[in-house]
PDB file of C-alpha atoms and ligand atoms in Angstrom:
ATOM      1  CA  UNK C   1      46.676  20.267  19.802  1.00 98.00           C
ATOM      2  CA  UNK C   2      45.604  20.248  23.391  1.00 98.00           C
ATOM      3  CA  UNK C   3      42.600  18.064  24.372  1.00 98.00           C
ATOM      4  CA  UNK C   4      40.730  19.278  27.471  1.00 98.00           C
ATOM      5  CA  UNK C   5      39.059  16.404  29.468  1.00 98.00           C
ATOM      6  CA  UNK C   6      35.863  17.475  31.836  1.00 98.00           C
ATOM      7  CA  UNK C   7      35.092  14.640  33.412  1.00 97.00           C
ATOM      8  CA  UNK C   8      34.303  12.970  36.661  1.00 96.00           C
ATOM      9  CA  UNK C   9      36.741   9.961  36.143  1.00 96.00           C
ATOM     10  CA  UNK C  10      39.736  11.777  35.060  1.00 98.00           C
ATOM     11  CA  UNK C  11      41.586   8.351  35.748  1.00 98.00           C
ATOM     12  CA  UNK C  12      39.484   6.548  33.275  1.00 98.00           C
ATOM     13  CA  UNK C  13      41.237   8.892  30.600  1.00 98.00           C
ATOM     14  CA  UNK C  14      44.597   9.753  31.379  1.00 98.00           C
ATOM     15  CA  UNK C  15      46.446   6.081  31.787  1.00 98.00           C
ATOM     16  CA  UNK C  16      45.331   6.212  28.155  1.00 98.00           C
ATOM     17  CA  UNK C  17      47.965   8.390  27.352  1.00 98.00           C
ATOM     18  CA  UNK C  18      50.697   6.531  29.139  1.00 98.00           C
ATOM     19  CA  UNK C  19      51.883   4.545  26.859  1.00 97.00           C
ATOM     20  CA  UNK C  20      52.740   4.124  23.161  1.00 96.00           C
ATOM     21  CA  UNK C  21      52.467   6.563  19.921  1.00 97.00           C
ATOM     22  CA  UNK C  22      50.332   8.645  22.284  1.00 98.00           C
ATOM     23  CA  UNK C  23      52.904   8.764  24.735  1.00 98.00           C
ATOM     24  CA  UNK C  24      55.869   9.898  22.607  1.00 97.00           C
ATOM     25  CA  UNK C  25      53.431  12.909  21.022  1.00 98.00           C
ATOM     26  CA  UNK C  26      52.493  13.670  24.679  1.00 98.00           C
ATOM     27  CA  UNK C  27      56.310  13.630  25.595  1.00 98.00           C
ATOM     28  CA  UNK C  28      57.399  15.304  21.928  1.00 97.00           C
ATOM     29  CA  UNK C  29      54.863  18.558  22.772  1.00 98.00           C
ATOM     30  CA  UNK C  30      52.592  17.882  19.822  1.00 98.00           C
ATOM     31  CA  UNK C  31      49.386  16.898  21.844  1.00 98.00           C
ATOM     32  CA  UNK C  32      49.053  18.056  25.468  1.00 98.00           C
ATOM     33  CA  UNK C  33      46.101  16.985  27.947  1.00 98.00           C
ATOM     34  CA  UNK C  34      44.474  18.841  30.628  1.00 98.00           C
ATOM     35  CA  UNK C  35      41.247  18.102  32.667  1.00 98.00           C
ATOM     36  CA  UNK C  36      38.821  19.790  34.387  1.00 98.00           C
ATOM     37  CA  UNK C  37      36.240  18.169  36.989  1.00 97.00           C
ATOM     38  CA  UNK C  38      32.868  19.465  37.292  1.00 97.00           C
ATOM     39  CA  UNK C  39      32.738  18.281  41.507  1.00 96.00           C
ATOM     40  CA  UNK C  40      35.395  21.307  41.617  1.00 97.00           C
ATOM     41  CA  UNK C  41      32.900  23.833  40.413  1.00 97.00           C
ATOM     42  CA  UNK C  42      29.742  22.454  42.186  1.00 96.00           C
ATOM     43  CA  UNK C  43      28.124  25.204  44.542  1.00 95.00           C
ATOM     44  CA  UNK C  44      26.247  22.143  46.548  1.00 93.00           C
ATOM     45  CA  UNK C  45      27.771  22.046  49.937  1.00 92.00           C
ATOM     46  CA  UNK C  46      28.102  18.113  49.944  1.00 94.00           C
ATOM     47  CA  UNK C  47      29.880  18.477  46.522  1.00 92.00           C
ATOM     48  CA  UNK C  48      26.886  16.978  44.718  1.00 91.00           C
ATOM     49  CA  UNK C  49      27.364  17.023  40.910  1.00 92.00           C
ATOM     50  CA  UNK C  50      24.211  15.134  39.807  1.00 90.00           C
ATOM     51  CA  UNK C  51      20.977  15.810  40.139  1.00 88.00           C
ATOM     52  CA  UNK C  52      17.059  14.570  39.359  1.00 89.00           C
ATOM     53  CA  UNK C  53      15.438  15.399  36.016  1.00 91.00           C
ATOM     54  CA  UNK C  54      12.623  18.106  35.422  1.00 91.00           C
ATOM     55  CA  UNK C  55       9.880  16.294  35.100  1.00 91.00           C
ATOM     56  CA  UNK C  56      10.240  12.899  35.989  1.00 89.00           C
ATOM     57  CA  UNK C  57      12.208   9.925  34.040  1.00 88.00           C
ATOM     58  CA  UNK C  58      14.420   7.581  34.793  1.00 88.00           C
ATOM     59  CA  UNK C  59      17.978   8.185  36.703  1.00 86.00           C
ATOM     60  CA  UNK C  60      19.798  11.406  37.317  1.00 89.00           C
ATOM     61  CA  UNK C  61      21.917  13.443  35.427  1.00 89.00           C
ATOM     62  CA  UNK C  62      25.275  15.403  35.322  1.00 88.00           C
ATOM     63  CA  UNK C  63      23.577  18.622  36.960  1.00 89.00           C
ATOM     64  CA  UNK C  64      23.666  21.873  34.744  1.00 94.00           C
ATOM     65  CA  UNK C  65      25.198  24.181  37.587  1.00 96.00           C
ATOM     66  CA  UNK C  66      28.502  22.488  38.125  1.00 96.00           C
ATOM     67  CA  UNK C  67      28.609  21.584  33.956  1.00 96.00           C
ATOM     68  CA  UNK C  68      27.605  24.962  33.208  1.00 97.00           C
ATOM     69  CA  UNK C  69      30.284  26.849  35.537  1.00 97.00           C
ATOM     70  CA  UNK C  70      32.884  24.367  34.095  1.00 98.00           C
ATOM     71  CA  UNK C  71      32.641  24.731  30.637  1.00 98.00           C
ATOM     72  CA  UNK C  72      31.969  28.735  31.412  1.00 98.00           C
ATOM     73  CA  UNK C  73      35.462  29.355  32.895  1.00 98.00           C
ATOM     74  CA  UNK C  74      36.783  26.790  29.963  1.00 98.00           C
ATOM     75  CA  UNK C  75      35.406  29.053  27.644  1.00 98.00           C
ATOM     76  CA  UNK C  76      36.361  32.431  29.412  1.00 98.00           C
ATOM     77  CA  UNK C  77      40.622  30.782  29.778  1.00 98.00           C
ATOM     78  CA  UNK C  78      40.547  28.643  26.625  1.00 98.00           C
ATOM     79  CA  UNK C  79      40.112  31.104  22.966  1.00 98.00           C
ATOM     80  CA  UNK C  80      40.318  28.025  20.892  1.00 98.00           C
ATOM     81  CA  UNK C  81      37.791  25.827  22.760  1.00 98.00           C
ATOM     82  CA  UNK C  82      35.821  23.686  20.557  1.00 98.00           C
ATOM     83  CA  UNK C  83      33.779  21.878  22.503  1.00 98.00           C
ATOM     84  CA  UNK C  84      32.365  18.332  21.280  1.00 98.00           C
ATOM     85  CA  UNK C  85      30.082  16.262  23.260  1.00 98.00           C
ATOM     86  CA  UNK C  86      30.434  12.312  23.002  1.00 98.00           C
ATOM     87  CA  UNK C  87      26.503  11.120  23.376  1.00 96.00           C
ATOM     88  CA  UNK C  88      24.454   8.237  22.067  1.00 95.00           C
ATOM     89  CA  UNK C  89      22.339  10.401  20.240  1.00 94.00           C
ATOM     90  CA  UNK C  90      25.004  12.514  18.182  1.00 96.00           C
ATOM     91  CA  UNK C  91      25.896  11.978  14.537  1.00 98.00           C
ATOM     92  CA  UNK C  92      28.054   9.178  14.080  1.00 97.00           C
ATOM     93  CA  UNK C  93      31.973   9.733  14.301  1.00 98.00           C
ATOM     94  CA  UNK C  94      33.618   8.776  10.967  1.00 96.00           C
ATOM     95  CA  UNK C  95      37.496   9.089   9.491  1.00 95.00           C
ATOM     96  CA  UNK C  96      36.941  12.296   7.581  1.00 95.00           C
ATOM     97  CA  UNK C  97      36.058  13.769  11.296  1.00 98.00           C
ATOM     98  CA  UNK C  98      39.035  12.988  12.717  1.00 98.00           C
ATOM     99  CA  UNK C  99      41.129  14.610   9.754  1.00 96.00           C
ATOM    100  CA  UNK C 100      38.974  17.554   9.913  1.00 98.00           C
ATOM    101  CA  UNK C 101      39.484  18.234  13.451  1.00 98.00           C
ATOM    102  CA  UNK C 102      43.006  17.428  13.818  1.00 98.00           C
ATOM    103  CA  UNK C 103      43.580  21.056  12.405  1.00 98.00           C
ATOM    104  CA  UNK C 104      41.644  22.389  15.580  1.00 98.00           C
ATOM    105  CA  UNK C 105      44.120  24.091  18.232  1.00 98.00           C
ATOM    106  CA  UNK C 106      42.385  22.907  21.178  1.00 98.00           C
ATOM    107  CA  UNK C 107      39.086  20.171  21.340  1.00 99.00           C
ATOM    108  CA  UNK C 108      37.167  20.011  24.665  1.00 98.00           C
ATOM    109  CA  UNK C 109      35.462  16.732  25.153  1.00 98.00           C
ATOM    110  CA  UNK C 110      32.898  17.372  27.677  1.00 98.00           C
ATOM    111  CA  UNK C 111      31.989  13.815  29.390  1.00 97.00           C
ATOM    112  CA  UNK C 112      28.229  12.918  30.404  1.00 90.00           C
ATOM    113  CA  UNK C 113      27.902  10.319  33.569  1.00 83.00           C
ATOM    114  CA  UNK C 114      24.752   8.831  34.724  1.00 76.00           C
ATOM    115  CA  UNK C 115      21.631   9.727  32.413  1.00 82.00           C
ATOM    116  CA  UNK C 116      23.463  12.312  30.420  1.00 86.00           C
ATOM    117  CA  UNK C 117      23.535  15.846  30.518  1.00 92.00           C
ATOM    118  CA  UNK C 118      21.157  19.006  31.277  1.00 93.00           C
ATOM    119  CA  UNK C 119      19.848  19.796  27.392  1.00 93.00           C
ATOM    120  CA  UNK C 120      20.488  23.578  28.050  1.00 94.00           C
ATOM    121  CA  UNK C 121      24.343  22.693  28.588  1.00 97.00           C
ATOM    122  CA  UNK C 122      24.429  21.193  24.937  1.00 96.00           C
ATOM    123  CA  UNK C 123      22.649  23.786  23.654  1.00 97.00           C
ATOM    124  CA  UNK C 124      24.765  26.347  24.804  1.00 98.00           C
ATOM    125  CA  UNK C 125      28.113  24.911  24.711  1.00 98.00           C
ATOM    126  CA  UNK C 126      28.405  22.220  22.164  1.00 98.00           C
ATOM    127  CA  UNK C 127      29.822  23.212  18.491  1.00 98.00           C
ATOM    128  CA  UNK C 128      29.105  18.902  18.005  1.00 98.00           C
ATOM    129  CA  UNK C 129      27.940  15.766  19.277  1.00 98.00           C
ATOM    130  CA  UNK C 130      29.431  12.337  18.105  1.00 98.00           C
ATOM    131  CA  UNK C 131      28.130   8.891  18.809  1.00 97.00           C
ATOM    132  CA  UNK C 132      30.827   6.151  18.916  1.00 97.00           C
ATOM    133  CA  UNK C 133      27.835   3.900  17.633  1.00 97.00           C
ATOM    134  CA  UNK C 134      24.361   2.888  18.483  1.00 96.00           C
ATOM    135  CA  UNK C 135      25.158   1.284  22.005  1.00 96.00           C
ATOM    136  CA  UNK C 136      24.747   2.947  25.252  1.00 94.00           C
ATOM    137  CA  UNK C 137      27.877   3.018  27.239  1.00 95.00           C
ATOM    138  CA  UNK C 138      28.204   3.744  31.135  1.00 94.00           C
ATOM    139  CA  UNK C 139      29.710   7.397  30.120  1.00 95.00           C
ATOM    140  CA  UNK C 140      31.253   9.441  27.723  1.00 97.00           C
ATOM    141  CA  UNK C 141      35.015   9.018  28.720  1.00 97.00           C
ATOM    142  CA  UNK C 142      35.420   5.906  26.432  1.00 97.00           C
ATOM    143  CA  UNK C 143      34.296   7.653  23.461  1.00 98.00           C
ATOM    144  CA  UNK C 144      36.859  10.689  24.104  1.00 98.00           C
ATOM    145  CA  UNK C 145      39.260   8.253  24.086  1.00 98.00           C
ATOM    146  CA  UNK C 146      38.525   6.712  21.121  1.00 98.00           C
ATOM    147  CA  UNK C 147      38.126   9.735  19.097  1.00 98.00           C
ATOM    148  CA  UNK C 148      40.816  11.869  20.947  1.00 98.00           C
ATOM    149  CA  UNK C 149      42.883   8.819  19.284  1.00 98.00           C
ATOM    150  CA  UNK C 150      41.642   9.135  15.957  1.00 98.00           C
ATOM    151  CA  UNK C 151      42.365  12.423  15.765  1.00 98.00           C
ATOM    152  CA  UNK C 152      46.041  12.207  16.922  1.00 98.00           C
ATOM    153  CA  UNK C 153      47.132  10.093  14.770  1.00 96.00           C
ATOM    154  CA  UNK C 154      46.164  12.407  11.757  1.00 97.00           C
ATOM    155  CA  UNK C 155      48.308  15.235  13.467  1.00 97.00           C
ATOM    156  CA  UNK C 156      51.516  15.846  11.294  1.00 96.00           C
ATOM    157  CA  UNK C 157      54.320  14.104  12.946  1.00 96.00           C
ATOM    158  CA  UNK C 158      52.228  12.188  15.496  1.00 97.00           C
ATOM    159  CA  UNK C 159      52.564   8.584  13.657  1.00 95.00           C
ATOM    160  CA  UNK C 160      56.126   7.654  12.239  1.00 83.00           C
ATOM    161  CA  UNK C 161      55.008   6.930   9.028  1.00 77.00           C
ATOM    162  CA  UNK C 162      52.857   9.569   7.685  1.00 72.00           C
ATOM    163  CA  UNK C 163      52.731   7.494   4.683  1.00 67.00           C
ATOM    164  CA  UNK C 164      50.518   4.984   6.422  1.00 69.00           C
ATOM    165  CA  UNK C 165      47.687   7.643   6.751  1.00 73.00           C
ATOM    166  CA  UNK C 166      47.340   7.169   2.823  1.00 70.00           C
ATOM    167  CA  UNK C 167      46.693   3.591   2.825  1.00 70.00           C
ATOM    168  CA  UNK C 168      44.465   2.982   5.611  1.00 78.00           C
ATOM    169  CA  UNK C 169      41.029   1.670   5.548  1.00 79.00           C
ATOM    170  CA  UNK C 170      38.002   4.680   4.896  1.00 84.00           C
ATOM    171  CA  UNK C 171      40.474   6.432   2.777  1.00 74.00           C
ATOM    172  CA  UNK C 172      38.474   7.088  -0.638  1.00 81.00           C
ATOM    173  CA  UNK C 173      35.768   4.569   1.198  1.00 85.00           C
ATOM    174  CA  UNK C 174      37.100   1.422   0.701  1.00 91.00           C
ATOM    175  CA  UNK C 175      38.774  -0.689   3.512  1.00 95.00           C
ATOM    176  CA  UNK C 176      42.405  -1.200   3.630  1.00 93.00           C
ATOM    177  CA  UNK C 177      43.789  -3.989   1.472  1.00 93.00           C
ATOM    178  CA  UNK C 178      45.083  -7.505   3.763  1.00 92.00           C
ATOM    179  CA  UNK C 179      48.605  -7.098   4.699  1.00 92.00           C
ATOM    180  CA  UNK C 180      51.207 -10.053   5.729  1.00 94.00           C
ATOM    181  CA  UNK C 181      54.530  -9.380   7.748  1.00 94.00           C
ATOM    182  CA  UNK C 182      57.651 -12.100   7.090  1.00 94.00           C
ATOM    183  CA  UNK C 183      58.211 -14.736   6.691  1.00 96.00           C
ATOM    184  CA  UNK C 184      55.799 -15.053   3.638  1.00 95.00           C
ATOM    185  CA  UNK C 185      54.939 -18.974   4.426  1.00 96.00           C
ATOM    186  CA  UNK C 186      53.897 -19.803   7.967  1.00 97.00           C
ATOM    187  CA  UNK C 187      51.831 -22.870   9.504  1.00 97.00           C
ATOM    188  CA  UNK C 188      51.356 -24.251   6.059  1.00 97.00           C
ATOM    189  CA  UNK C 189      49.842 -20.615   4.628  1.00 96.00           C
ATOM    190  CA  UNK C 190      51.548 -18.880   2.317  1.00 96.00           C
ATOM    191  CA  UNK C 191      51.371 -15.153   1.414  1.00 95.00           C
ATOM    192  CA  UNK C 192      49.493 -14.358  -2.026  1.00 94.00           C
ATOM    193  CA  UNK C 193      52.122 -15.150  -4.923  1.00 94.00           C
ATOM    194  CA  UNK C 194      52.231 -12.035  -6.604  1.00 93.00           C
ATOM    195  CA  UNK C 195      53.718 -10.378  -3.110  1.00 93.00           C
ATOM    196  CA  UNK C 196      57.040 -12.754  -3.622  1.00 94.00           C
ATOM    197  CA  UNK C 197      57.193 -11.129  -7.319  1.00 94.00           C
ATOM    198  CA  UNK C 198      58.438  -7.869  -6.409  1.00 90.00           C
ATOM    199  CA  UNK C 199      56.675  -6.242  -8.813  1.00 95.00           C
ATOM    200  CA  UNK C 200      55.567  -2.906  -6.920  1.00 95.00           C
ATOM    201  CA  UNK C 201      52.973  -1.675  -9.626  1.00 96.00           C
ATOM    202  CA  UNK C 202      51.628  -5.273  -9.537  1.00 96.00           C
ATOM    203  CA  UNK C 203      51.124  -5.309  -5.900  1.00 95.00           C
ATOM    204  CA  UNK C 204      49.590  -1.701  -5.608  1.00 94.00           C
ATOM    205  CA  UNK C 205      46.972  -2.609  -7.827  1.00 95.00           C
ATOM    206  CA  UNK C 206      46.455  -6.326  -6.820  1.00 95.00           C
ATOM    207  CA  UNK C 207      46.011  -4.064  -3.243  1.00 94.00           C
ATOM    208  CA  UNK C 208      43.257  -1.924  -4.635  1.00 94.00           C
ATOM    209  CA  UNK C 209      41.277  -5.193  -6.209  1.00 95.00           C
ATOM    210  CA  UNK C 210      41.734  -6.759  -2.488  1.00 95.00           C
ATOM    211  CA  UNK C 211      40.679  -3.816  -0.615  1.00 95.00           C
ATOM    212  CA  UNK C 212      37.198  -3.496  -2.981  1.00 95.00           C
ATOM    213  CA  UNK C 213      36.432  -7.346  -2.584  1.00 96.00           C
ATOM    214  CA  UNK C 214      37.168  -6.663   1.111  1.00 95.00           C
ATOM    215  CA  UNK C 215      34.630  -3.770   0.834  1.00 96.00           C
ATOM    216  CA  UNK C 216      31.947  -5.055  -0.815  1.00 96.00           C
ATOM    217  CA  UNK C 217      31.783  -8.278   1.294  1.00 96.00           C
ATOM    218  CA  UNK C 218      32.482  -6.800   5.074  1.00 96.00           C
ATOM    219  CA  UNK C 219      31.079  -3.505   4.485  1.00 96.00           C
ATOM    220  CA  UNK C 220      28.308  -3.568   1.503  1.00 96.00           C
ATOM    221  CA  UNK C 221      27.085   0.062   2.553  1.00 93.00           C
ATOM    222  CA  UNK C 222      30.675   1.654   2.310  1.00 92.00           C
ATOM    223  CA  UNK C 223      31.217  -0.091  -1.142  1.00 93.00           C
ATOM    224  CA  UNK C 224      27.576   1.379  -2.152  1.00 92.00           C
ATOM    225  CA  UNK C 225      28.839   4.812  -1.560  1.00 87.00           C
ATOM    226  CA  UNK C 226      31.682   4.205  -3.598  1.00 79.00           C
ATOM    227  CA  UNK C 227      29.898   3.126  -6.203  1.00 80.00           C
ATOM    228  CA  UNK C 228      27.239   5.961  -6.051  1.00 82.00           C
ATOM    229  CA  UNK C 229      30.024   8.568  -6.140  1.00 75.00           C
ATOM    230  CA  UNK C 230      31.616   7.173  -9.321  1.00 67.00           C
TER     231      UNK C 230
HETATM  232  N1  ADE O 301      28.023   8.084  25.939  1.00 59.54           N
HETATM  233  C1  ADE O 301      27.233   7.013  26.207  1.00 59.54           C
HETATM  234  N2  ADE O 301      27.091   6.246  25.124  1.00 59.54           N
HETATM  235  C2  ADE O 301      27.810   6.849  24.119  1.00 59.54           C
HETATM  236  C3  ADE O 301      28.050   6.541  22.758  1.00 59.54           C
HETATM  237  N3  ADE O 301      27.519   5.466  22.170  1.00 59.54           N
HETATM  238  N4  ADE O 301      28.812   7.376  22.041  1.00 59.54           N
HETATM  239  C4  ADE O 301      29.340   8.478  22.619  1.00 59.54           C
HETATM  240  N5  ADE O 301      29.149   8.824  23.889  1.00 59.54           N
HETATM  241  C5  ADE O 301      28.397   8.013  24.644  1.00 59.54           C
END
């Protein structure tokens, strides 16, 4: 998978990378970054890359001619470019969207600063736009992160364990199940008894009871949906 960056800030991204399971998938070939900076494509002889909105309202935005010639040459190098645009206002970014799109070959995240971005950029460019949730943030390079993260880790060979994938919170909506390291008493607090048993049937289904109390109390809508589907 390669993730192309545009962004302003490319150093607000890329440290992101430098360390940890996203390091050694960086380092082992199976996710590659590049970026692209829209002040390299602006025509403006002071190298201006935002500009006032049409019509009035408040701040400026990420101007459509250096945005536009950007993502133009992306498209016209990159064949697999899917481009998805973090914003405020997209659908909200869930679990099943990062599996689905960790089978794309290469995922542009393009990066609004200031007010956002020229309407006829979306419209020409985006295949979709995900909100990290209903908060404004100072950009979109946070988000890219976030969800350039998701989707790694559901690239095959990315985490260690693949295993883990299967057990995590969201999967079949329910939240994952509490889990204790050693030693199983600590401070006074001891883990729940049945984990001591070694009874592995016994503990995968003690699991799924945990994870549905765990559900229904933190996250009422999720366990809703579960129940609807049944
Ligand atoms: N850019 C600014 N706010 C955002 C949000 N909540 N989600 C994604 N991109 C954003």
């Amino acid at each position: 998978m390669k993730f192309t960056f545009v962004t302003l800030f490319e150093n607000l991204i890329r440290p992101y990378f430098e360390d940890s399971i996203l390091k050694r998938a960086l380092q082992s070939g199976l996710i590659e970054i590049e970026f692209f900076n829209p002040r390299d494509f602006t025509t403006n002889k002071h190298n201006k890359v935002d500009d006032y909105q049409v019509g009035g309202g408040a701040g400026l935005l990420l101007g459509v001619q250096p945005l536009f010639d950007t993502l133009k040459k992306i498209k016209d190098t990159h064949p697999d470019a899917y481009f998805i645009f973090p914003a405020p206002a997209g659908k909200p970014f869930k679990q099943i969207d990062a599996k689905r799109l960790a089978l794309k070959k290469n995922i542009v995240f393009v990066n609004g600063r200031y007010e956002g971005i020229d309407e006829r950029v979306v419209e020409t460019f985006a295949n979709e736009v995900f909100s990290l949730g209903d908060y404004v943030l100072t950009g979109g390079e946070l988000a890219s992160c976030v969800f350039s993260d998701a989707i790694s880790r559901n690239i095959e060979g990315v985490l260690g364990n693949q295993s883990s994938l299967d057990e995590e919170s969201f999967e079949n909506e329910l939240l994952e199940a509490p889990s204790f390291s050693k030693p199983a008493f600590y401070e006074g607090k001891s883990v729940p008894s049945e984990f001591l048993k070694g009874n592995h049937a016994k503990i995968a289904n003690l699991k799924i009871e945990m994870a549905k109390l765990k559900t229904k109390y933190f996250r009422p809508d999720l366990f809703a949906r579960k129940s609807a589907r049944r």
